[in-house]
């Protein structure tokens, strides 16, 4: 690993619509390579293979033959899995609970052998050959201020790899390009970090999080959708059905089985929640957030009053795990009052119950349309900044506050800063 400084610049793609299916197939095959590798490498909790060379030797030929991917993407799939297994083994060594990595979120990893990074487009390998994808560029006169202008277009930063991602809600593709700068002055970095730490005491950045009973389990103010609440409910319902059948059987052995599957399920759901919290904290780290803001728990309970005890447990546990995990990080968890976060337009502030229809938010005043949970998450972050602006002491100790949004930060005066994330 070289330790050249890195920046990641997210770039929205204008994907040719007749190629979208190729990318979805590429993603399926890529994740399949990673999952097969994970199956192979994760043998028992105390015996896992963490050597990339060993994994490639054992798996590459078969995986290459079974998939339509280029050699490079097959290798990338194997390596991605081995890195995750390795991270899992590290956790086990620390005595933390973890389980075999599963790759189910939409992503494909590219490097210079499987992609080219050009001024206004990239070419990317797919199961169906190379595809050219145009960038949606920031406006010309604002570009200098954007990560795209500062890093992607700079001669000093060099695009070395990228992750292709897909937003299922907006149906947009994003390329998160990682750039390296081998000549970046080490002194310079330290100075820069020191300054931002100092500023951090004055001006914090918070990530808003909306929790839900249907759709995505958690949605952040930066537009990240974490886990599926529907999936969690589905798993729980399966357990209930099985329990019901066993209860009807009524034998002693069926009673023991009920106990066993019950405790296996609670292990599984705790693991699942831990992994979702990790995704949330990764996002917080990615956007350099200082605080993670939820709606207060009492509301979470009311909001899901129609939901099951299990769902109430899951949300409380999720927040509890988040609070526990941030203890050794430079982060805090805090809460806002939930009133109207789902009805308020995060764009113009207009609040009306007609703005929200299930998962769709459409502002009756300014016409802003967006996923309703994402809108709520932005309101949660903005509301917290309002508290700080009006003098409430923040847990981070600063006097001003910015909300972390998809491509930058927004302060209470409505000034938007694009940021390198
Ligand atoms: Zn509006």
Tab-separated table of C-alpha atoms and ligand atoms in Angstrom:
chain	number	residue	atom	x	y	z
A	1	UNK	CA	0.000	0.000	0.000
A	2	UNK	CA	1.365	3.349	-0.856
A	3	UNK	CA	0.292	6.168	1.372
A	4	UNK	CA	-0.020	8.928	-1.211
A	5	UNK	CA	-2.848	11.268	-0.261
A	6	UNK	CA	-6.172	10.412	-1.847
A	7	UNK	CA	-9.343	12.199	-2.742
A	8	UNK	CA	-12.545	10.607	-3.946
A	9	UNK	CA	-14.700	12.579	-6.343
A	10	UNK	CA	-18.229	11.352	-7.077
A	11	UNK	CA	-19.264	11.967	-10.682
A	12	UNK	CA	-22.783	11.451	-11.963
A	13	UNK	CA	-22.876	9.589	-15.248
A	14	UNK	CA	-25.002	10.077	-18.272
A	15	UNK	CA	-25.246	6.402	-19.099
A	16	UNK	CA	-26.425	5.374	-22.577
A	17	UNK	CA	-29.790	3.804	-21.753
A	18	UNK	CA	-29.225	0.777	-23.974
A	19	UNK	CA	-26.128	-0.029	-21.893
A	20	UNK	CA	-27.713	0.102	-18.466
A	21	UNK	CA	-28.561	-3.598	-18.515
A	22	UNK	CA	-24.911	-4.409	-19.303
A	23	UNK	CA	-23.855	-2.588	-16.158
A	24	UNK	CA	-26.433	-4.347	-14.014
A	25	UNK	CA	-25.225	-7.709	-15.329
A	26	UNK	CA	-21.622	-6.666	-14.766
A	27	UNK	CA	-22.485	-5.767	-11.172
A	28	UNK	CA	-24.300	-9.106	-10.612
A	29	UNK	CA	-21.334	-11.056	-11.911
A	30	UNK	CA	-18.817	-8.953	-10.033
A	31	UNK	CA	-20.644	-9.433	-6.735
A	32	UNK	CA	-21.053	-13.100	-7.520
A	33	UNK	CA	-17.266	-13.465	-7.865
A	34	UNK	CA	-16.846	-11.672	-4.542
A	35	UNK	CA	-19.474	-13.814	-2.796
A	36	UNK	CA	-18.044	-17.072	-4.137
A	37	UNK	CA	-14.629	-15.977	-2.931
A	38	UNK	CA	-16.053	-15.120	0.463
A	39	UNK	CA	-17.672	-18.586	0.684
A	40	UNK	CA	-14.374	-20.168	-0.161
A	41	UNK	CA	-12.223	-18.049	2.140
A	42	UNK	CA	-14.468	-17.957	5.226
A	43	UNK	CA	-14.229	-21.540	6.440
A	44	UNK	CA	-14.806	-21.350	10.150
A	45	UNK	CA	-14.678	-18.341	12.387
A	46	UNK	CA	-11.165	-19.296	13.411
A	47	UNK	CA	-9.917	-20.424	10.046
A	48	UNK	CA	-10.133	-18.045	7.103
A	49	UNK	CA	-7.957	-17.568	4.055
A	50	UNK	CA	-6.667	-14.013	3.809
A	51	UNK	CA	-4.035	-14.405	1.104
A	52	UNK	CA	-5.009	-12.811	-2.199
A	53	UNK	CA	-2.444	-14.900	-4.043
A	54	UNK	CA	-3.842	-18.147	-2.636
A	55	UNK	CA	-7.386	-17.096	-3.454
A	56	UNK	CA	-6.524	-16.169	-7.033
A	57	UNK	CA	-4.665	-19.412	-7.537
A	58	UNK	CA	-7.580	-21.477	-6.261
A	59	UNK	CA	-10.477	-19.563	-7.783
A	60	UNK	CA	-9.485	-17.424	-10.729
A	61	UNK	CA	-9.673	-20.004	-13.547
A	62	UNK	CA	-13.127	-21.263	-12.583
A	63	UNK	CA	-14.567	-17.825	-11.921
A	64	UNK	CA	-13.177	-16.514	-15.206
A	65	UNK	CA	-14.739	-19.442	-17.073
A	66	UNK	CA	-18.105	-19.058	-15.356
A	67	UNK	CA	-18.448	-15.303	-15.937
A	68	UNK	CA	-18.349	-12.885	-18.854
A	69	UNK	CA	-16.134	-10.435	-16.983
A	70	UNK	CA	-12.664	-9.312	-18.028
A	71	UNK	CA	-9.745	-10.903	-16.215
A	72	UNK	CA	-9.225	-7.666	-14.332
A	73	UNK	CA	-12.777	-7.506	-12.973
A	74	UNK	CA	-12.656	-11.152	-11.868
A	75	UNK	CA	-9.441	-10.379	-9.976
A	76	UNK	CA	-10.970	-7.263	-8.489
A	77	UNK	CA	-13.956	-9.301	-7.270
A	78	UNK	CA	-11.657	-11.853	-5.620
A	79	UNK	CA	-9.525	-9.158	-4.012
A	80	UNK	CA	-12.471	-7.207	-2.734
A	81	UNK	CA	-13.754	-10.310	-0.947
A	82	UNK	CA	-10.363	-11.197	0.512
A	83	UNK	CA	-9.948	-7.658	1.852
A	84	UNK	CA	-13.324	-7.929	3.578
A	85	UNK	CA	-12.503	-11.380	4.980
A	86	UNK	CA	-9.203	-10.003	6.224
A	87	UNK	CA	-10.988	-7.116	7.935
A	88	UNK	CA	-13.396	-9.628	9.505
A	89	UNK	CA	-10.513	-11.714	10.825
A	90	UNK	CA	-9.004	-8.593	12.372
A	91	UNK	CA	-12.286	-7.957	14.157
A	92	UNK	CA	-12.412	-11.515	15.444
A	93	UNK	CA	-8.889	-11.083	16.790
A	94	UNK	CA	-10.117	-8.020	18.666
A	95	UNK	CA	-12.872	-10.133	20.151
A	96	UNK	CA	-15.596	-8.359	18.162
A	97	UNK	CA	-18.483	-10.234	16.652
A	98	UNK	CA	-18.581	-10.502	12.915
A	99	UNK	CA	-19.657	-12.905	10.226
A	100	UNK	CA	-18.760	-13.957	6.733
A	101	UNK	CA	-18.828	-10.951	4.373
A	102	UNK	CA	-21.790	-10.833	2.002
A	103	UNK	CA	-21.702	-8.531	-1.009
A	104	UNK	CA	-25.146	-7.268	-1.833
A	105	UNK	CA	-24.828	-3.542	-2.351
A	106	UNK	CA	-24.551	-2.209	-5.887
A	107	UNK	CA	-20.916	-1.624	-6.747
A	108	UNK	CA	-18.198	-2.555	-9.216
A	109	UNK	CA	-14.537	-1.735	-8.634
A	110	UNK	CA	-12.469	-0.456	-11.575
A	111	UNK	CA	-8.858	0.453	-12.082
A	112	UNK	CA	-6.819	1.676	-15.031
A	113	UNK	CA	-6.884	-1.719	-16.673
A	114	UNK	CA	-10.662	-1.879	-16.745
A	115	UNK	CA	-11.453	1.828	-17.163
A	116	UNK	CA	-10.130	5.023	-18.699
A	117	UNK	CA	-10.761	8.363	-17.011
A	118	UNK	CA	-11.062	11.184	-19.548
A	119	UNK	CA	-11.894	14.885	-19.406
A	120	UNK	CA	-15.644	14.491	-19.827
A	121	UNK	CA	-16.246	10.757	-19.891
A	122	UNK	CA	-15.006	7.389	-18.721
A	123	UNK	CA	-14.880	4.091	-20.557
A	124	UNK	CA	-15.760	1.113	-18.405
A	125	UNK	CA	-15.508	-2.650	-18.939
A	126	UNK	CA	-18.790	-4.555	-18.924
A	127	UNK	CA	-19.888	-8.111	-19.658
A	128	UNK	CA	-20.544	-6.749	-23.127
A	129	UNK	CA	-17.300	-4.920	-23.866
A	130	UNK	CA	-16.245	-1.367	-23.095
A	131	UNK	CA	-18.904	1.289	-22.715
A	132	UNK	CA	-18.416	5.042	-22.882
A	133	UNK	CA	-20.236	6.940	-20.146
A	134	UNK	CA	-20.380	10.739	-20.274
A	135	UNK	CA	-19.961	12.759	-17.102
A	136	UNK	CA	-22.612	15.163	-15.889
A	137	UNK	CA	-20.224	18.060	-15.328
A	138	UNK	CA	-20.631	20.835	-12.759
A	139	UNK	CA	-21.471	24.233	-14.280
A	140	UNK	CA	-18.487	25.882	-15.927
A	141	UNK	CA	-18.307	28.919	-13.616
A	142	UNK	CA	-18.739	26.868	-10.438
A	143	UNK	CA	-16.481	24.041	-11.410
A	144	UNK	CA	-13.322	25.381	-9.802
A	145	UNK	CA	-15.053	25.212	-6.440
A	146	UNK	CA	-16.163	21.624	-6.848
A	147	UNK	CA	-14.154	18.471	-6.057
A	148	UNK	CA	-14.320	17.766	-9.780
A	149	UNK	CA	-12.541	21.027	-10.582
A	150	UNK	CA	-10.148	20.943	-7.669
A	151	UNK	CA	-8.993	17.363	-7.964
A	152	UNK	CA	-10.266	15.590	-11.047
A	153	UNK	CA	-9.237	18.382	-13.408
A	154	UNK	CA	-6.011	19.149	-11.575
A	155	UNK	CA	-2.743	17.994	-13.171
A	156	UNK	CA	-1.404	17.119	-9.747
A	157	UNK	CA	-4.018	14.519	-8.960
A	158	UNK	CA	-4.092	11.272	-10.877
A	159	UNK	CA	-7.166	9.057	-11.237
A	160	UNK	CA	-6.113	5.585	-10.138
A	161	UNK	CA	-9.291	3.639	-9.452
A	162	UNK	CA	-13.036	4.034	-9.156
A	163	UNK	CA	-16.165	2.423	-7.827
A	164	UNK	CA	-19.270	2.406	-9.975
A	165	UNK	CA	-22.445	2.810	-7.933
A	166	UNK	CA	-26.119	2.926	-8.753
A	167	UNK	CA	-28.792	4.869	-6.911
A	168	UNK	CA	-31.889	2.693	-7.090
A	169	UNK	CA	-34.172	5.551	-6.158
A	170	UNK	CA	-33.093	8.093	-8.744
A	171	UNK	CA	-31.909	5.345	-11.126
A	172	UNK	CA	-28.651	7.241	-11.646
A	173	UNK	CA	-25.166	5.828	-11.985
A	174	UNK	CA	-22.264	7.445	-10.122
A	175	UNK	CA	-18.573	6.883	-10.576
A	176	UNK	CA	-16.610	7.523	-7.376
A	177	UNK	CA	-13.142	8.203	-8.739
A	178	UNK	CA	-10.187	7.923	-6.383
A	179	UNK	CA	-7.326	10.276	-7.186
A	180	UNK	CA	-3.812	10.154	-5.811
A	181	UNK	CA	-1.246	12.866	-5.498
A	182	UNK	CA	2.222	11.394	-5.051
A	183	UNK	CA	3.834	14.835	-4.761
A	184	UNK	CA	1.520	16.260	-2.146
A	185	UNK	CA	3.683	17.803	0.528
A	186	UNK	CA	3.403	15.893	3.771
A	187	UNK	CA	3.910	19.105	5.686
A	188	UNK	CA	1.091	20.650	3.740
A	189	UNK	CA	-1.319	17.906	4.736
A	190	UNK	CA	-0.523	18.206	8.376
A	191	UNK	CA	-1.059	21.913	8.264
A	192	UNK	CA	-4.288	21.509	6.407
A	193	UNK	CA	-5.606	18.916	8.817
A	194	UNK	CA	-4.599	20.992	11.790
A	195	UNK	CA	-6.525	23.944	10.392
A	196	UNK	CA	-9.627	21.945	9.727
A	197	UNK	CA	-9.476	20.496	13.234
A	198	UNK	CA	-9.335	23.987	14.634
A	199	UNK	CA	-12.199	25.041	12.449
A	200	UNK	CA	-13.974	21.913	13.579
A	201	UNK	CA	-14.268	23.301	17.068
A	202	UNK	CA	-16.110	26.274	15.613
A	203	UNK	CA	-18.030	24.707	12.836
A	204	UNK	CA	-19.188	21.124	12.894
A	205	UNK	CA	-20.688	18.976	10.170
A	206	UNK	CA	-23.603	16.701	11.008
A	207	UNK	CA	-25.108	13.777	9.171
A	208	UNK	CA	-28.911	13.431	9.501
A	209	UNK	CA	-30.377	9.922	9.642
A	210	UNK	CA	-33.990	8.906	9.050
A	211	UNK	CA	-35.057	5.432	10.230
A	212	UNK	CA	-37.932	3.567	8.611
A	213	UNK	CA	-40.204	0.553	8.884
A	214	UNK	CA	-40.506	0.064	5.129
A	215	UNK	CA	-38.087	0.658	2.277
A	216	UNK	CA	-34.542	1.494	3.330
A	217	UNK	CA	-33.833	0.840	7.009
A	218	UNK	CA	-31.813	4.056	7.379
A	219	UNK	CA	-31.404	6.978	4.978
A	220	UNK	CA	-28.775	9.703	5.441
A	221	UNK	CA	-28.835	13.396	4.558
A	222	UNK	CA	-26.109	12.584	2.029
A	223	UNK	CA	-28.530	10.328	0.163
A	224	UNK	CA	-27.128	6.978	1.273
A	225	UNK	CA	-29.730	4.225	1.622
A	226	UNK	CA	-28.665	1.663	4.210
A	227	UNK	CA	-30.145	-1.827	4.507
A	228	UNK	CA	-33.684	-2.896	3.723
A	229	UNK	CA	-36.339	-2.687	6.434
A	230	UNK	CA	-38.511	-4.910	4.247
A	231	UNK	CA	-35.851	-7.594	4.236
A	232	UNK	CA	-35.530	-7.483	8.010
A	233	UNK	CA	-39.312	-7.772	8.384
A	234	UNK	CA	-39.372	-10.612	5.893
A	235	UNK	CA	-36.751	-12.559	7.855
A	236	UNK	CA	-38.696	-11.999	11.044
A	237	UNK	CA	-41.952	-13.154	9.435
A	238	UNK	CA	-40.263	-16.306	8.207
A	239	UNK	CA	-39.211	-17.044	11.763
A	240	UNK	CA	-42.746	-16.475	13.052
A	241	UNK	CA	-44.204	-18.802	10.448
A	242	UNK	CA	-41.751	-21.508	11.331
A	243	UNK	CA	-42.446	-21.048	15.011
A	244	UNK	CA	-46.181	-21.321	14.374
A	245	UNK	CA	-45.781	-24.595	12.533
A	246	UNK	CA	-43.562	-26.023	15.255
A	247	UNK	CA	-45.969	-24.956	17.977
A	248	UNK	CA	-48.718	-26.889	16.267
A	249	UNK	CA	-46.507	-29.943	16.288
A	250	UNK	CA	-46.255	-29.531	20.048
A	251	UNK	CA	-43.612	-32.177	20.731
A	252	UNK	CA	-40.708	-31.735	23.127
A	253	UNK	CA	-38.248	-31.697	20.253
A	254	UNK	CA	-40.258	-29.075	18.377
A	255	UNK	CA	-40.183	-26.975	21.537
A	256	UNK	CA	-36.389	-27.203	21.640
A	257	UNK	CA	-36.222	-26.299	17.962
A	258	UNK	CA	-38.319	-23.202	18.624
A	259	UNK	CA	-35.812	-22.085	21.224
A	260	UNK	CA	-32.879	-22.807	18.980
A	261	UNK	CA	-34.179	-20.947	15.927
A	262	UNK	CA	-35.212	-18.050	18.167
A	263	UNK	CA	-31.752	-17.533	19.534
A	264	UNK	CA	-30.149	-18.093	16.151
A	265	UNK	CA	-32.399	-15.370	14.755
A	266	UNK	CA	-31.493	-12.894	17.454
A	267	UNK	CA	-27.786	-13.506	16.769
A	268	UNK	CA	-28.433	-13.001	13.102
A	269	UNK	CA	-30.399	-9.784	13.560
A	270	UNK	CA	-27.788	-8.318	15.897
A	271	UNK	CA	-25.113	-9.037	13.314
A	272	UNK	CA	-27.274	-7.470	10.663
A	273	UNK	CA	-27.741	-4.317	12.747
A	274	UNK	CA	-24.012	-4.117	13.491
A	275	UNK	CA	-23.266	-4.251	9.795
A	276	UNK	CA	-25.815	-1.524	9.036
A	277	UNK	CA	-24.286	0.681	11.749
A	278	UNK	CA	-20.874	0.101	10.177
A	279	UNK	CA	-22.243	1.314	6.851
A	280	UNK	CA	-23.616	4.400	8.552
A	281	UNK	CA	-20.311	5.142	10.262
A	282	UNK	CA	-18.435	4.633	7.002
A	283	UNK	CA	-20.680	7.238	5.441
A	284	UNK	CA	-20.098	9.587	8.384
A	285	UNK	CA	-16.373	9.148	7.929
A	286	UNK	CA	-16.554	9.589	4.171
A	287	UNK	CA	-18.158	13.015	4.528
A	288	UNK	CA	-16.035	13.993	7.546
A	289	UNK	CA	-19.068	14.351	9.761
A	290	UNK	CA	-18.587	15.267	13.416
A	291	UNK	CA	-22.033	14.213	14.547
A	292	UNK	CA	-24.715	11.704	13.597
A	293	UNK	CA	-28.238	12.979	14.248
A	294	UNK	CA	-31.359	10.845	14.738
A	295	UNK	CA	-34.921	11.741	15.559
A	296	UNK	CA	-35.437	11.193	19.256
A	297	UNK	CA	-36.173	7.625	20.198
A	298	UNK	CA	-39.535	8.315	21.727
A	299	UNK	CA	-40.714	9.384	18.310
A	300	UNK	CA	-39.159	6.378	16.660
A	301	UNK	CA	-41.322	4.294	18.990
A	302	UNK	CA	-44.442	6.292	18.183
A	303	UNK	CA	-43.743	6.351	14.503
A	304	UNK	CA	-43.673	2.593	14.428
A	305	UNK	CA	-46.444	2.076	16.952
A	306	UNK	CA	-48.181	0.097	14.262
A	307	UNK	CA	-45.043	-1.895	13.715
A	308	UNK	CA	-44.104	-4.864	15.795
A	309	UNK	CA	-42.213	-5.025	19.086
A	310	UNK	CA	-39.437	-6.483	17.011
A	311	UNK	CA	-39.191	-3.355	14.860
A	312	UNK	CA	-39.161	-1.154	17.955
A	313	UNK	CA	-36.392	-3.287	19.350
A	314	UNK	CA	-34.432	-3.102	16.071
A	315	UNK	CA	-34.483	0.714	15.922
A	316	UNK	CA	-33.569	1.201	19.561
A	317	UNK	CA	-30.784	-1.354	19.154
A	318	UNK	CA	-29.496	0.315	16.001
A	319	UNK	CA	-29.139	3.661	17.789
A	320	UNK	CA	-27.622	1.967	20.827
A	321	UNK	CA	-25.016	0.171	18.696
A	322	UNK	CA	-24.221	3.445	16.906
A	323	UNK	CA	-23.693	5.190	20.240
A	324	UNK	CA	-21.528	2.359	21.435
A	325	UNK	CA	-19.411	2.190	18.292
A	326	UNK	CA	-18.632	5.888	18.133
A	327	UNK	CA	-17.117	5.884	21.587
A	328	UNK	CA	-13.654	5.371	20.229
A	329	UNK	CA	-14.145	7.768	17.335
A	330	UNK	CA	-14.228	11.513	16.896
A	331	UNK	CA	-17.986	11.476	16.530
A	332	UNK	CA	-21.065	12.045	18.632
A	333	UNK	CA	-24.704	11.009	18.415
A	334	UNK	CA	-27.472	13.487	19.140
A	335	UNK	CA	-31.205	13.792	18.597
A	336	UNK	CA	-33.755	16.273	17.291
A	337	UNK	CA	-37.465	16.630	17.795
A	338	UNK	CA	-39.182	14.833	14.973
A	339	UNK	CA	-42.076	17.226	14.381
A	340	UNK	CA	-42.838	17.603	10.684
A	341	UNK	CA	-39.484	16.318	9.440
A	342	UNK	CA	-41.379	14.192	6.945
A	343	UNK	CA	-43.712	16.968	5.772
A	344	UNK	CA	-41.217	19.822	5.469
A	345	UNK	CA	-39.599	20.544	2.112
A	346	UNK	CA	-35.828	20.350	2.597
A	347	UNK	CA	-35.445	22.626	-0.386
A	348	UNK	CA	-37.732	25.606	0.382
A	349	UNK	CA	-38.962	24.895	3.928
A	350	UNK	CA	-42.670	24.748	3.033
A	351	UNK	CA	-44.394	22.306	5.400
A	352	UNK	CA	-47.628	20.550	4.496
A	353	UNK	CA	-48.994	17.052	4.973
A	354	UNK	CA	-49.817	16.821	1.251
A	355	UNK	CA	-46.119	17.112	0.477
A	356	UNK	CA	-45.625	13.503	1.383
A	357	UNK	CA	-47.223	10.475	-0.174
A	358	UNK	CA	-45.672	7.312	1.229
A	359	UNK	CA	-42.131	7.192	-0.195
A	360	UNK	CA	-42.556	10.132	-2.525
A	361	UNK	CA	-42.011	13.685	-1.446
A	362	UNK	CA	-43.323	16.357	-3.795
A	363	UNK	CA	-43.329	19.930	-2.502
A	364	UNK	CA	-46.686	21.589	-3.181
A	365	UNK	CA	-44.965	24.959	-3.266
A	366	UNK	CA	-41.635	24.729	-5.070
A	367	UNK	CA	-42.180	21.433	-6.878
A	368	UNK	CA	-39.100	19.732	-5.387
A	369	UNK	CA	-39.500	15.977	-5.816
A	370	UNK	CA	-37.348	13.446	-4.037
A	371	UNK	CA	-37.433	10.231	-2.021
A	372	UNK	CA	-39.403	11.058	1.132
A	373	UNK	CA	-36.970	9.440	3.580
A	374	UNK	CA	-34.018	11.249	2.052
A	375	UNK	CA	-35.940	14.524	2.356
A	376	UNK	CA	-36.617	13.733	6.035
A	377	UNK	CA	-32.954	12.925	6.694
A	378	UNK	CA	-31.921	16.303	5.293
A	379	UNK	CA	-34.478	18.022	7.528
A	380	UNK	CA	-33.076	16.224	10.574
A	381	UNK	CA	-29.567	17.551	9.858
A	382	UNK	CA	-30.849	21.043	9.062
A	383	UNK	CA	-32.968	21.131	12.232
A	384	UNK	CA	-29.998	20.232	14.392
A	385	UNK	CA	-27.984	23.062	12.805
A	386	UNK	CA	-30.881	25.367	13.627
A	387	UNK	CA	-30.633	24.373	17.309
A	388	UNK	CA	-26.923	25.159	17.352
A	389	UNK	CA	-27.455	28.402	15.487
A	390	UNK	CA	-29.945	29.464	18.156
A	391	UNK	CA	-27.438	28.802	20.904
A	392	UNK	CA	-27.959	25.235	22.051
A	393	UNK	CA	-24.635	23.750	22.973
A	394	UNK	CA	-23.597	21.068	20.567
A	395	UNK	CA	-21.988	17.925	21.806
A	396	UNK	CA	-19.073	18.765	19.544
A	397	UNK	CA	-18.586	22.053	21.380
A	398	UNK	CA	-18.873	24.257	18.303
A	399	UNK	CA	-21.001	27.296	17.735
A	400	UNK	CA	-21.917	26.814	14.093
A	401	UNK	CA	-22.999	23.778	12.225
A	402	UNK	CA	-23.373	22.500	8.696
A	403	UNK	CA	-25.511	19.677	7.337
A	404	UNK	CA	-23.730	17.041	5.313
A	405	UNK	CA	-25.557	16.733	1.996
A	406	UNK	CA	-25.005	14.695	-1.118
A	407	UNK	CA	-22.290	16.809	-2.664
A	408	UNK	CA	-21.229	19.186	0.042
A	409	UNK	CA	-22.428	21.021	3.106
A	410	UNK	CA	-25.151	23.552	3.753
A	411	UNK	CA	-25.012	26.087	6.551
A	412	UNK	CA	-27.946	27.721	8.279
A	413	UNK	CA	-27.708	30.776	6.050
A	414	UNK	CA	-28.354	28.534	3.076
A	415	UNK	CA	-24.825	28.794	1.735
A	416	UNK	CA	-23.753	25.664	-0.030
A	417	UNK	CA	-20.168	24.382	-0.085
A	418	UNK	CA	-19.193	21.619	-2.433
A	419	UNK	CA	-16.712	19.442	-0.663
A	420	UNK	CA	-14.201	16.734	-1.448
A	421	UNK	CA	-15.464	13.589	0.069
B	1	LIG	ZN1	-40.387	23.230	-1.527
